[in-house]
């Protein structure tokens, strides 16, 4: 057992302290934990003032002493130059220690940018993601209870798996929520308390990416062009002429959006959600929105109409910060997409067959970004690209109460086709492919140099080494 006294008496114990900090959890699982825990906490508090407030990190201290030693010995100075990366500290106060701060939307957030900046200053290792890219947390979710549609939970599982796959490939984190955080904010509005809470839970994330449970990635390679959104805080898919000229409630889709983790977004969501069911004005907003948008046929105030209304009526105030994307399927309507998937599959196979060998080379899943870039180059001139996100708007996979415009079959079959289309892009990295997009249960092994070495059909070497399990 480590004795706290011996640690405290140790003359230059930065490293020991660090080691002790790391061992705190395991120490606390052994006997005598409670008493020792109290002593440790007291010591840690002292240390946090003496050491963590102006942290000379262990390695900096070491570098400094070795530098003076090596200078004395006449050694070349490069030994001293190995600058230690700044170290994260969990010991300083930050917004989490403010009892007044609330995760709920019921209390407005103030000074979030400063709060977040201070936290980031304390956690330099989390300030940006892989390759210096801005961090993104994907947030999605579904209802707390089982789906009424008998295949609903199965479909939701596959939709969720798709998001997990995408984020494993691209380094985003995923949060799946399945409880109404603020029960008075139900239906369309349930996502805002989740997004708001995710901003607080993930100060390291520059963006929160909301994606409805019935939307999926149908291009597993594509990456958000975050550079493009530099001066913007909210990104939605839509068409500006339909917003401002046609005044259509479907001119954008609020089922997928990217929102910057900043004070502007907190304020904007307060205004936006001010038209929701927790507001005394909810009913009035229902009338206002319905009379503003001739094509909106249902009476309740919904978040999508509310967003378009804010753009329409306060363009000067919000227009600059909202990016309406339509250069790619940031969010795509399934009905126009699903029918094209078999042909897109064929076109991409042709491209892979005729294109450079990199398109056919087997590779580690972790190395996918390199190959995705090669495929994007090859696809630059293609007539059609894989749609990035396909959204089954109106299909309601969980309840099964799909819009009467569509038959249930077209919804469920469309989902299966899209899910398998996407999953084939993942499975390929594991050596398999589903030959039939409508048959979820059957895969075959991919032959070497697929698809150039044959059509990958049953006549290939499926029975050979490739197929060995
Ligand atoms: C798919 O390709 C075939 C053959 O080129 C063509 O006849 C068909 O119309 C295409 N289908 C779609 C939905 O584009």
mmCIF file of N, CA and C and ligand atoms in Angstrom, residues 339-343 346-347 384, ligand 1:
data_model
loop_
_atom_site.group_PDB
_atom_site.id
_atom_site.type_symbol
_atom_site.label_atom_id
_atom_site.label_comp_id
_atom_site.label_asym_id
_atom_site.label_seq_id
_atom_site.Cartn_x
_atom_site.Cartn_y
_atom_site.Cartn_z
ATOM 1 N N UNK A 339 -34.330 3.837 -55.554
ATOM 2 C CA UNK A 339 -34.384 3.190 -56.861
ATOM 3 C C UNK A 339 -33.070 3.254 -57.623
ATOM 4 N N UNK A 340 -32.223 4.217 -57.258
ATOM 5 C CA UNK A 340 -30.960 4.377 -57.994
ATOM 6 C C UNK A 340 -29.839 3.508 -57.409
ATOM 7 N N UNK A 341 -30.063 2.918 -56.252
ATOM 8 C CA UNK A 341 -28.951 2.232 -55.575
ATOM 9 C C UNK A 341 -28.392 1.034 -56.353
ATOM 10 N N UNK A 342 -29.236 0.195 -56.977
ATOM 11 C CA UNK A 342 -28.651 -0.913 -57.742
ATOM 12 C C UNK A 342 -27.757 -0.410 -58.887
ATOM 13 N N UNK A 343 -28.183 0.621 -59.587
ATOM 14 C CA UNK A 343 -27.349 1.134 -60.673
ATOM 15 C C UNK A 343 -26.074 1.791 -60.143
ATOM 16 N N UNK A 346 -23.629 -0.831 -59.510
ATOM 17 C CA UNK A 346 -22.989 -1.299 -60.743
ATOM 18 C C UNK A 346 -21.965 -0.271 -61.246
ATOM 19 N N UNK A 347 -22.337 1.001 -61.210
ATOM 20 C CA UNK A 347 -21.414 2.036 -61.703
ATOM 21 C C UNK A 347 -20.123 2.086 -60.878
ATOM 22 N N UNK A 384 -23.085 9.920 -61.363
ATOM 23 C CA UNK A 384 -23.808 9.853 -60.091
ATOM 24 C C UNK A 384 -22.869 9.440 -58.994
HETATM 25 C C1 LIG B 1 -30.472 1.463 -64.393
HETATM 26 O O1 LIG B 1 -29.703 1.121 -65.519
HETATM 27 C C2 LIG B 1 -30.442 0.475 -66.536
HETATM 28 C C3 LIG B 1 -29.465 0.020 -67.622
HETATM 29 O O2 LIG B 1 -28.574 1.039 -67.954
HETATM 30 C C4 LIG B 1 -31.503 1.429 -67.091
HETATM 31 O O3 LIG B 1 -32.267 0.811 -68.104
HETATM 32 C C5 LIG B 1 -32.396 1.843 -65.920
HETATM 33 O O4 LIG B 1 -33.336 2.799 -66.362
HETATM 34 C C6 LIG B 1 -31.577 2.406 -64.785
HETATM 35 N N1 LIG B 1 -32.443 2.633 -63.639
HETATM 36 C C7 LIG B 1 -32.444 3.743 -62.974
HETATM 37 C C8 LIG B 1 -33.415 3.831 -61.847
HETATM 38 O O5 LIG B 1 -31.700 4.695 -63.209
#
